[in-house]
Each structure stands twice: as structure tokens, then as C-alpha cells.
Short mmCIF file of C-alpha atoms in Angstrom, two decimals:
data_model
loop_
_atom_site.label_atom_id
_atom_site.label_comp_id
_atom_site.label_asym_id
_atom_site.label_seq_id
_atom_site.Cartn_x
_atom_site.Cartn_y
_atom_site.Cartn_z
CA MET A 1 0.00 0.00 0.00
CA GLN A 2 2.76 2.37 0.93
CA GLU A 3 4.74 1.28 -2.09
CA SER A 4 1.79 2.06 -4.30
CA LYS A 5 1.42 5.47 -2.77
CA ARG A 6 5.19 6.17 -3.11
CA PHE A 7 4.99 5.18 -6.78
CA ARG A 8 2.17 7.62 -7.45
CA ILE A 9 4.09 10.47 -5.83
CA THR A 10 7.23 9.68 -7.81
CA LYS A 11 5.16 9.48 -11.03
CA ARG A 12 3.72 12.95 -10.44
CA ARG A 13 7.22 14.39 -9.91
CA LEU A 14 8.81 12.80 -12.95
CA LEU A 15 6.05 13.56 -15.45
CA PRO A 16 6.90 17.30 -15.87
CA LEU A 17 10.57 16.52 -16.26
CA ILE A 18 9.78 13.98 -18.93
CA LEU A 19 7.59 16.49 -20.79
CA ILE A 20 10.33 19.13 -20.64
CA ALA A 21 12.92 16.67 -21.93
CA ILE A 22 10.62 15.71 -24.81
CA ALA A 23 10.10 19.43 -25.73
CA VAL A 24 13.84 20.11 -25.67
CA ALA A 25 14.42 17.09 -27.86
CA LEU A 26 11.82 18.27 -30.37
CA ILE A 27 13.35 21.75 -30.53
CA PHE A 28 16.80 20.33 -31.09
CA VAL A 29 15.53 18.06 -33.87
CA MET A 30 13.72 20.96 -35.56
CA ALA A 31 16.84 23.11 -35.37
CA LEU A 32 18.84 20.40 -37.03
CA LEU A 33 16.26 19.99 -39.76
CA LYS A 34 16.01 23.83 -40.53
CA PRO A 35 17.07 24.63 -44.14
CA VAL A 36 20.28 26.69 -44.43
CA PRO A 37 19.93 29.84 -46.78
CA PRO A 38 22.49 30.12 -49.55
CA GLU A 39 25.34 32.51 -48.88
CA SER A 40 25.26 35.82 -50.94
CA THR A 41 28.13 38.24 -51.72
CA ALA A 42 27.58 42.06 -51.42
CA LYS A 43 27.12 43.80 -54.81
CA GLU A 44 28.33 47.45 -55.37
CA LYS A 45 25.49 49.85 -56.10
CA ALA A 46 25.52 51.83 -59.38
CA TRP A 47 23.90 55.29 -59.07
CA PRO A 48 21.60 56.28 -61.94
CA VAL A 49 22.77 59.61 -63.38
CA GLN A 50 22.40 61.86 -66.40
CA THR A 51 25.29 63.16 -68.48
CA VAL A 52 26.05 65.72 -71.14
CA THR A 53 28.54 65.38 -73.99
CA LEU A 54 31.11 68.16 -74.21
CA ASP A 55 31.72 70.20 -77.35
CA ALA A 56 34.57 72.76 -77.43
CA GLN A 57 33.70 75.94 -79.36
CA SER A 58 34.36 79.67 -79.45
CA ARG A 59 31.66 81.08 -77.23
CA SER A 60 30.71 84.49 -75.91
CA PRO A 61 30.16 84.67 -72.14
CA GLN A 62 27.09 86.63 -71.15
CA LEU A 63 26.21 88.90 -68.25
CA ARG A 64 22.76 89.59 -66.81
CA LEU A 65 22.48 93.33 -66.17
CA LEU A 66 19.74 95.59 -64.85
CA GLY A 67 19.24 98.56 -67.17
CA ARG A 68 17.20 101.74 -67.04
CA ILE A 69 15.76 103.58 -70.03
CA GLU A 70 16.84 107.21 -70.30
CA THR A 71 17.58 109.81 -72.96
CA PRO A 72 20.11 112.63 -73.43
CA TYR A 73 17.30 114.65 -75.04
CA GLN A 74 15.06 115.76 -72.20
CA SER A 75 13.98 119.41 -72.28
CA THR A 76 12.47 121.67 -69.67
CA LEU A 77 10.51 124.43 -71.42
CA SER A 78 10.17 127.81 -69.71
CA ALA A 79 8.37 131.08 -70.40
CA SER A 80 10.12 133.86 -72.35
CA VAL A 81 7.52 136.58 -71.71
CA THR A 82 5.20 137.77 -69.00
CA ALA A 83 1.71 136.64 -69.97
CA ASN A 84 -1.35 134.69 -68.90
CA VAL A 85 -1.81 131.03 -69.82
CA GLU A 86 -4.63 130.84 -72.32
CA ALA A 87 -4.95 127.14 -73.29
CA LEU A 88 -3.34 123.68 -72.98
CA PRO A 89 -3.71 121.88 -76.32
CA ARG A 90 -1.62 118.92 -75.03
CA LEU A 91 -1.53 117.16 -71.67
CA GLU A 92 0.90 115.03 -69.68
CA GLY A 93 1.69 111.61 -71.16
CA GLN A 94 0.68 112.49 -74.72
CA THR A 95 3.02 111.84 -77.64
CA VAL A 96 3.66 114.92 -79.77
CA GLU A 97 5.48 115.67 -83.01
CA ARG A 98 8.14 118.33 -83.50
CA ASP A 99 6.76 121.94 -83.37
CA ALA A 100 3.45 120.80 -81.88
CA VAL A 101 1.90 123.52 -79.65
CA LEU A 102 1.96 122.44 -76.00
CA ILE A 103 0.87 125.65 -74.25
CA GLU A 104 -0.74 128.83 -75.58
CA LEU A 105 -0.08 132.15 -73.80
CA ASP A 106 -2.16 135.32 -74.16
CA ASP A 107 -0.37 137.43 -76.82
CA THR A 108 -2.23 140.74 -76.30
CA GLU A 109 0.54 142.46 -74.34
CA VAL A 110 3.24 141.22 -76.69
CA LYS A 111 1.32 142.44 -79.74
CA LEU A 112 1.14 145.92 -78.19
CA LEU A 113 4.89 145.83 -77.64
CA VAL A 114 5.44 144.77 -81.26
CA ALA A 115 3.33 147.74 -82.44
CA GLN A 116 5.40 150.09 -80.26
CA ARG A 117 8.67 148.70 -81.65
CA GLU A 118 7.38 149.03 -85.22
CA ALA A 119 6.54 152.72 -84.52
CA ASP A 120 10.04 153.30 -83.16
CA VAL A 121 11.57 151.80 -86.29
CA ALA A 122 9.31 153.89 -88.55
CA GLU A 123 10.24 157.08 -86.65
CA LEU A 124 13.97 156.46 -86.98
CA GLU A 125 13.64 155.57 -90.64
CA SER A 126 11.86 158.91 -91.10
CA GLN A 127 14.60 160.77 -89.21
CA LEU A 128 17.25 159.07 -91.33
CA LYS A 129 15.44 160.15 -94.50
CA GLN A 130 15.15 163.70 -93.15
CA GLU A 131 18.87 163.71 -92.49
CA GLN A 132 19.56 162.69 -96.07
CA ASN A 133 17.32 165.49 -97.33
CA GLN A 134 18.93 167.99 -94.95
CA PHE A 135 22.39 166.98 -96.15
CA ALA A 136 21.44 167.57 -99.76
CA SER A 137 19.97 170.96 -98.83
CA ASP A 138 23.04 171.93 -96.79
CA LYS A 139 25.34 171.18 -99.71
CA ARG A 140 23.30 173.43 -102.02
CA LEU A 141 23.08 176.24 -99.44
CA LEU A 142 26.82 175.98 -98.73
CA ALA A 143 27.55 176.84 -102.36
CA ARG A 144 25.25 179.88 -102.13
CA GLU A 145 26.80 181.03 -98.87
CA LYS A 146 30.28 180.80 -100.38
CA GLU A 147 29.03 183.10 -103.15
CA LEU A 148 27.62 185.48 -100.53
CA VAL A 149 30.98 185.54 -98.77
CA ALA A 150 32.68 186.37 -102.05
CA ILE A 151 30.18 189.19 -102.73
CA ALA A 152 30.62 190.56 -99.21
CA GLN A 153 34.40 190.46 -99.64
CA SER A 154 34.12 192.38 -102.92
CA GLY A 155 31.90 194.99 -101.27
CA LEU A 156 34.38 195.46 -98.45
CA ASP A 157 37.25 195.82 -100.88
CA ARG A 158 35.34 198.43 -102.83
CA GLU A 159 34.49 200.43 -99.74
CA ASN A 160 38.12 200.30 -98.64
CA LYS A 161 39.19 201.79 -102.02
CA LEU A 162 36.54 204.49 -101.85
CA GLN A 163 37.54 205.35 -98.30
CA ALA A 164 41.18 205.59 -99.37
CA SER A 165 40.08 208.06 -102.08
CA LYS A 166 38.02 209.89 -99.46
CA LEU A 167 34.91 209.08 -101.50
CA SER A 168 33.23 206.93 -98.76
CA SER A 169 32.69 207.19 -95.04
CA GLN A 170 34.01 204.92 -92.33
CA SER A 171 30.52 203.78 -91.40
CA ARG A 172 29.94 202.33 -94.87
CA THR A 173 33.22 200.48 -94.58
CA ASP A 174 32.20 199.08 -91.19
CA GLN A 175 28.86 197.94 -92.56
CA ALA A 176 30.58 196.10 -95.41
CA SER A 177 32.94 194.43 -92.91
CA GLN A 178 30.01 193.33 -90.77
CA SER A 179 28.23 191.86 -93.82
CA LEU A 180 31.35 189.88 -94.69
CA GLN A 181 31.70 188.49 -91.18
CA ALA A 182 28.01 187.49 -91.05
CA ALA A 183 28.36 185.71 -94.39
CA GLU A 184 31.48 183.89 -93.20
CA ILE A 185 29.80 182.80 -89.95
CA SER A 186 26.81 181.42 -91.86
CA MET A 187 29.18 179.61 -94.27
CA VAL A 188 31.15 178.04 -91.38
CA ASN A 189 27.92 176.81 -89.75
CA ARG A 190 26.80 175.32 -93.05
CA GLU A 191 30.20 173.64 -93.54
CA LEU A 192 29.92 172.18 -90.02
CA ALA A 193 26.45 170.85 -90.81
CA VAL A 194 27.76 169.19 -93.96
CA ALA A 195 30.83 167.79 -92.15
CA ASN A 196 28.68 166.32 -89.31
CA HIS A 197 26.34 164.56 -91.69
CA ASP A 198 28.18 161.22 -91.54
CA SER A 199 28.21 161.10 -87.73
CA ARG A 200 24.52 162.07 -87.53
CA ARG A 201 23.68 159.45 -90.15
CA GLN A 202 25.70 156.78 -88.33
CA SER A 203 24.01 157.69 -85.03
CA LEU A 204 20.58 157.40 -86.59
CA GLN A 205 21.50 154.13 -88.27
CA ALA A 206 22.71 152.72 -84.92
CA LYS A 207 19.46 153.77 -83.25
CA LEU A 208 17.53 152.24 -86.14
CA ALA A 209 19.48 148.97 -85.83
CA ARG A 210 18.78 148.88 -82.09
CA ALA A 211 15.09 149.57 -82.71
CA GLU A 212 14.97 146.86 -85.40
CA ALA A 213 16.63 144.39 -82.98
CA LEU A 214 14.08 145.24 -80.32
CA LEU A 215 11.34 144.80 -82.91
CA GLU A 216 12.75 141.40 -83.89
CA GLN A 217 12.96 140.43 -80.22
CA SER A 218 9.35 141.42 -79.65
CA ARG A 219 8.26 139.45 -82.73
CA LEU A 220 10.24 136.47 -81.41
CA ASP A 221 8.48 136.89 -78.06
CA LEU A 222 5.19 136.92 -79.95
CA GLU A 223 6.09 133.58 -81.53
CA ARG A 224 7.08 132.26 -78.10
CA THR A 225 3.61 132.84 -76.75
CA GLU A 226 3.05 129.42 -78.33
CA ILE A 227 5.21 126.91 -76.46
CA ARG A 228 6.18 124.30 -79.06
CA ALA A 229 7.89 120.91 -78.81
CA PRO A 230 11.57 121.15 -79.86
CA PHE A 231 11.46 117.51 -81.00
CA ALA A 232 9.09 114.58 -81.27
CA GLY A 233 8.57 113.01 -77.87
CA VAL A 234 6.38 112.39 -74.84
CA ILE A 235 5.21 115.08 -72.41
CA VAL A 236 6.47 114.31 -68.92
CA SER A 237 4.68 117.13 -67.10
CA ILE A 238 2.64 120.31 -67.60
CA GLN A 239 3.18 122.64 -64.65
CA VAL A 240 0.70 125.45 -65.37
CA SER A 241 -3.03 125.84 -65.86
CA PRO A 242 -5.16 128.27 -67.89
CA GLY A 243 -5.45 131.66 -66.21
CA GLU A 244 -2.08 131.52 -64.46
CA ARG A 245 0.32 134.40 -65.06
CA VAL A 246 3.82 133.31 -65.91
CA ARG A 247 7.07 135.25 -66.01
CA PRO A 248 10.29 134.80 -67.98
CA GLY A 249 12.23 131.75 -66.79
CA GLU A 250 9.27 130.04 -65.12
CA VAL A 251 9.09 126.31 -65.93
CA LEU A 252 6.04 125.38 -68.00
CA ALA A 253 6.51 121.81 -69.28
CA THR A 254 8.99 118.93 -69.61
CA LEU A 255 9.25 116.36 -72.39
CA TYR A 256 11.73 113.80 -73.68
CA SER A 257 12.59 112.48 -77.12
CA THR A 258 11.29 109.02 -78.01
CA ARG A 259 13.70 108.70 -80.94
CA ASP A 260 16.89 108.93 -78.87
CA LEU A 261 16.25 106.48 -76.05
CA GLU A 262 19.21 104.75 -74.39
CA VAL A 263 19.58 102.05 -71.76
CA ARG A 264 22.03 102.67 -68.92
CA ALA A 265 23.37 99.56 -67.19
CA GLN A 266 26.31 99.02 -64.84
CA ILE A 267 29.04 96.71 -66.16
CA PRO A 268 31.11 95.01 -63.41
CA MET A 269 34.73 96.09 -63.18
CA GLN A 270 35.94 92.52 -63.87
CA GLN A 271 34.50 92.69 -67.40
CA ALA A 272 34.70 96.46 -68.01
CA GLY A 273 38.26 96.17 -69.33
CA PHE A 274 37.30 93.62 -71.98
CA VAL A 275 34.35 95.75 -73.04
CA ALA A 276 36.48 98.90 -73.28
CA GLN A 277 39.03 97.06 -75.43
CA SER A 278 36.29 95.96 -77.82
CA LEU A 279 35.01 99.53 -78.14
CA ASN A 280 38.53 100.83 -78.81
CA LYS A 281 38.91 98.24 -81.58
CA SER A 282 35.51 99.23 -83.02
CA GLU A 283 34.24 95.72 -82.32
CA PRO A 284 30.48 95.75 -81.65
CA VAL A 285 29.35 94.82 -78.13
CA THR A 286 25.75 93.66 -78.30
CA ALA A 287 23.00 92.91 -75.80
CA GLN A 288 19.41 91.72 -75.74
CA ALA A 289 16.50 92.83 -73.62
CA LYS A 290 12.92 91.64 -73.33
CA LEU A 291 10.10 94.17 -73.31
CA GLY A 292 6.82 92.37 -72.92
CA GLN A 293 6.92 89.62 -75.54
CA THR A 294 9.38 91.48 -77.75
CA ILE A 295 13.11 90.76 -77.83
CA LEU A 296 15.07 93.98 -78.36
CA ASN A 297 18.60 94.12 -79.76
CA LEU A 298 20.95 96.76 -78.43
CA THR A 299 24.52 97.87 -79.13
CA LEU A 300 26.88 99.42 -76.60
CA ASN A 301 27.38 103.02 -77.74
CA ARG A 302 29.83 104.28 -75.12
CA LEU A 303 30.98 103.98 -71.51
CA SER A 304 30.32 106.60 -68.87
CA GLY A 305 33.10 109.09 -68.20
CA GLN A 306 33.04 108.44 -64.45
CA VAL A 307 32.62 105.72 -61.87
CA ASN A 308 30.07 106.61 -59.22
CA ALA A 309 31.19 106.47 -55.62
CA GLY A 310 30.48 103.08 -54.06
CA ALA A 311 29.67 101.50 -57.42
CA GLY A 312 31.10 98.12 -58.38
CA GLY A 313 31.35 98.93 -62.06
CA ILE A 314 31.10 101.53 -64.78
CA ASP A 315 27.90 102.52 -66.57
CA GLY A 316 27.45 101.50 -70.20
CA LEU A 317 25.08 103.38 -72.54
CA PHE A 318 23.28 101.12 -75.02
CA ARG A 319 21.40 102.21 -78.14
CA PHE A 320 18.47 100.29 -79.62
CA GLU A 321 19.04 98.75 -83.03
CA GLY A 322 16.39 100.07 -85.36
CA GLU A 323 13.47 102.09 -84.07
CA ALA A 324 13.35 102.71 -80.33
CA PRO A 325 10.44 100.98 -78.54
CA ALA A 326 7.48 102.81 -77.04
CA ALA A 327 8.71 102.56 -73.46
CA ALA A 328 8.34 104.97 -70.57
CA LEU A 329 11.37 106.86 -69.33
CA ASN A 330 13.18 105.28 -66.33
CA ARG A 331 11.64 101.86 -67.01
CA THR A 332 13.91 99.00 -65.96
CA LEU A 333 14.96 96.24 -68.35
CA ASP A 334 16.79 92.94 -67.89
CA LEU A 335 19.76 92.98 -70.25
CA THR A 336 21.86 90.06 -71.44
CA LEU A 337 25.27 91.42 -72.43
CA ASN A 338 27.40 89.44 -74.88
CA LEU A 339 31.08 89.62 -73.91
CA PRO A 340 33.91 89.11 -76.43
CA SER A 341 34.12 85.54 -77.74
CA GLN A 342 36.72 83.15 -76.27
CA PRO A 343 37.99 79.97 -77.97
CA GLY A 344 37.90 76.45 -76.53
CA LEU A 345 35.03 76.83 -74.07
CA PHE A 346 32.68 74.06 -72.93
CA ALA A 347 29.05 74.76 -72.03
CA VAL A 348 27.65 72.70 -69.17
CA PRO A 349 24.52 72.93 -67.00
CA VAL A 350 24.79 74.64 -63.63
CA SER A 351 24.13 71.30 -61.92
CA ALA A 352 27.34 69.86 -63.41
CA LEU A 353 29.67 72.09 -61.36
CA TYR A 354 30.86 70.96 -57.91
CA ASP A 355 32.75 73.18 -55.48
CA GLU A 356 32.88 75.99 -58.05
CA HIS A 357 35.80 74.39 -59.94
CA THR A 358 35.16 70.64 -60.33
CA LEU A 359 33.42 68.56 -62.99
CA TYR A 360 33.02 64.76 -62.97
CA ARG A 361 33.75 62.86 -66.13
CA VAL A 362 32.15 59.42 -66.50
CA THR A 363 34.83 56.88 -67.51
CA ASP A 364 34.03 53.16 -67.68
CA GLY A 365 30.99 53.62 -65.47
CA ARG A 366 32.89 55.50 -62.73
CA LEU A 367 33.33 59.17 -61.84
CA GLU A 368 36.59 60.99 -62.43
CA SER A 369 37.03 64.53 -61.02
CA VAL A 370 38.46 67.21 -63.32
CA GLU A 371 39.54 70.71 -62.27
CA VAL A 372 38.13 73.44 -64.52
CA GLN A 373 38.34 77.22 -64.82
CA LEU A 374 35.04 79.11 -64.88
CA ALA A 375 34.93 81.58 -67.81
CA GLY A 376 31.42 82.95 -67.34
CA ASP A 377 27.75 82.24 -67.96
CA ARG A 378 25.55 81.88 -70.99
CA PHE A 379 21.79 81.92 -71.24
CA GLU A 380 20.09 79.76 -73.85
CA LYS A 381 16.29 79.66 -74.16
CA GLY A 382 15.85 80.86 -70.60
CA ARG A 383 18.33 78.32 -69.16
CA GLN A 384 21.62 79.28 -67.56
CA GLN A 385 24.76 77.48 -68.67
CA LEU A 386 28.30 77.65 -67.34
CA LEU A 387 31.24 78.18 -69.66
CA VAL A 388 34.39 76.39 -68.50
CA ARG A 389 37.81 75.53 -69.87
CA SER A 390 40.26 72.77 -68.99
CA ASP A 391 43.19 71.13 -70.74
CA ALA A 392 42.08 67.80 -69.26
CA LEU A 393 38.76 67.83 -71.13
CA LYS A 394 38.05 67.28 -74.81
CA THR A 395 35.12 67.21 -77.16
CA GLY A 396 32.99 64.09 -76.68
CA ASP A 397 33.70 63.59 -72.95
CA PRO A 398 30.54 62.63 -70.97
CA ILE A 399 30.12 64.88 -67.95
CA LEU A 400 27.94 64.21 -64.91
CA THR A 401 25.00 66.61 -64.65
CA THR A 402 23.12 65.00 -61.76
CA GLN A 403 23.89 66.52 -58.37
CA LEU A 404 24.97 63.61 -56.13
CA PRO A 405 25.48 64.25 -52.41
CA ASN A 406 28.25 61.60 -52.29
CA ALA A 407 29.99 62.40 -55.59
CA ILE A 408 33.62 61.31 -55.45
CA SER A 409 36.18 59.94 -57.86
CA GLY A 410 35.67 56.21 -58.39
CA LEU A 411 31.97 56.19 -57.53
CA LYS A 412 30.13 53.73 -59.76
CA VAL A 413 27.33 55.27 -61.81
CA GLU A 414 24.96 54.19 -64.51
CA PRO A 415 24.16 56.84 -67.16
CA THR A 416 20.45 56.78 -67.93
CA GLY A 417 20.33 59.49 -70.60
CA SER A 418 21.37 62.95 -71.66
CA ALA A 419 20.40 65.93 -69.51
CA ASP A 420 18.43 67.82 -72.13
CA SER A 421 21.32 67.47 -74.54
CA THR A 422 19.79 69.50 -77.32
CA GLU A 423 19.90 72.63 -75.14
CA GLN A 424 22.74 71.99 -72.73
CA ALA A 425 25.46 70.43 -74.87
CA GLN A 426 25.85 73.42 -77.21
#
């Protein structure tokens, strides 16, 4: 009985151990029977990239400049007379032709002045004519007075002979002497009148010339009561209104010529020397600008004679080729300046340049760094390109254009196509 009880107790204690041993055995067997995966070797990754094929050519670097439209022909018109403003046939912003009337002034006062000057001229012309007549009369009278002097002299001589013969009195002799002296005095006065004719005539002619000049000035003032455009252009401002009284020198209007527009743009000092050399050699320096949907061609006409304080370059003055556009004064334009052409330049996309002086050439599926010298920019169909040169590069070399964060010589890549080759591999 006790043995049976002891057996049951032992059985209960051993059963868990047996179950655990069986589980361990099963796990071990399953581990042994687990399939082993085949071993694999690590494969180097090839980065997909785009490339561009180089082509060495003579190319002109370009600069993007900010220009401003201006003109050397901008006039400020002022009054020449004192008058009231009568009418304004033209207003600010209107386009006018040469000699078009911009402002009309009341001409009543000026017309009165013209009439006065004309009367002064007529009076002096009359005095000059009177002087001519008087001169002719004086010459005729002088001949008569010389005859009278001769007669008086004969009478005095006769009286002196009679007195010597005691046939005449002293009083008759004195009377004859007085007659001779009176005739001589009259003759001297007439001779003086004839001699002074030239000076009197010259004095009258000078007064007449002065009066005629004043008359011409008054007539010119009469014409200037109509303020006219000195050239074809656009009215910038009208600074008076009808009824206002203006005085000489007072500003009335401002306008500028639309046929002589220029574009002023600052050229950096680094390129100013090349541009100046081209101008000295009479080589054209061209530029393009976009106004709305129109592409405008310009040519550099001259460089400014001074460098403004604090400026990083010198101003260039560009003239439009052909007819100047209808653009407002002081309007800004984006200019693309074509610098002198340089041989042996490669054009690459901006994304191809690393660290400002490195390109990566793709050789046998791996990158190879090449040091380059940056020669400038070029803009084709709205896209910016970089112009570079290097003795280590040649036409036909494929150049990486994809920006890789881990680009380094020897990196394996897989070209997947050209980076817009028709526009970037020029």
C-alpha cells in the first residue's frame, strides 16, 4: 500500500521533467532539420545619373544686367515773356510731333509791344530820310553862302578903295565888314552841318538797328507765346493751368525724345576692361532685352566718363538697333550682355559644377574629377549654362550633370540618358 502510494508520488514528480525533456528534444531536432539559406556576396550599387557630352567651341560669355531707359534729349521748357496762360492743347503723357503747340499764352501784351517797336523803327527811318534830305539841302546852301561871302568880300574891298580916295565914309566900310563876317559865320555853320552829316547818319543808323533788334525780339516773343515741342517726344509734365500768369524763366513743361532712347546699365569692373578694349577696336558689343513679348537688340554706344562712388562697375550706354520701342522713361529692363568671344570653351549645365571648380567625367561607369576654370555664364532659351575651360577635357567627354550628395572619384554610376542634350550640350 505504501509502495503504491510512493509510486504515485514519484510518477507525479517525474512527469513534468519527462515532458520538458521531450520538448527540448523536439526543438533540437527541428533546429537540425532547418534549411540553411544560400550565402550571398555584397554587390556594389551603381547610381543612376544623367550626363552631357562636351563640345569645345568659341563662345561668348554673357552677363545679366539691370538697365534703365533714359535719354540725353530731355527738355524743360520755360516762359520767355510775361503773360497769362490761355490754353493747354496737349496734356501730360501724350506723344507729340516736333513743333506741336503744347501751351498757348495770351499774346495781347506782346502784340502791343510789337506795335510800339514798329513805330520806333518807322520814326527812326523817317529821321534818317530827313537827315539825307537835310544833307542835300546843306550842300546846295553851302555853295550859295560861299558866293555870298565872295560878294561881301568884294563889297568890303570896294568900300576900302573908296575910303582911301576919301569918297566913302568909315561907317559904310564898317557895314561892309560886318556883312562879310556874317556871311562867313553862316558859311562856317553850313560847312559844319555838312561835315557832321556822316556822324549824324551813323548815329541814326545805330538807333535804327537797335530799334529793329528790339522789334525782332518782340516778334520772337510773340512767336514764343506758343510753347512748341523742340522735338518729337512724350510730355512728362505740364506745370501750369489756364489763367495763371507766368514770367520769364518760369518752368512750363517737360518732355523727352522718343527717338533717342538709351539704356544705362552698370558693367562690373571685372569685365569692363574687356568691353572697353572691344570699343577701342571698333568691335560691336551687343546685348538683348525683353520688353513684354518682344526681344530687343541693343549695341553698346559708349561707356560713362566716371565711376560713381560706391559702385562696383562703370555705366554703359546702349542704343536700340532700329526704331526705339514705345517705353516709358526710367523703365527698368533685364539685359543680357554678350562679352567678347573666347575659344575652346565648354558649355555645361549649372548642376554639373561641384565646389565651383570641379566637374566629374564618367569613364568606364565610374566618376573621375576634373579641375576646370570658370569663364562665365551663358543663357540659352531661358536656361543658364556655365562656360568652363580645362586642358584635361576634350570634345565628346561625358560629364555628370546629376547633383549627387556623395559624388567622389571612383563612384560607380549608370548613365540613364542625356540631360536635355539639345539645349545643354551646345
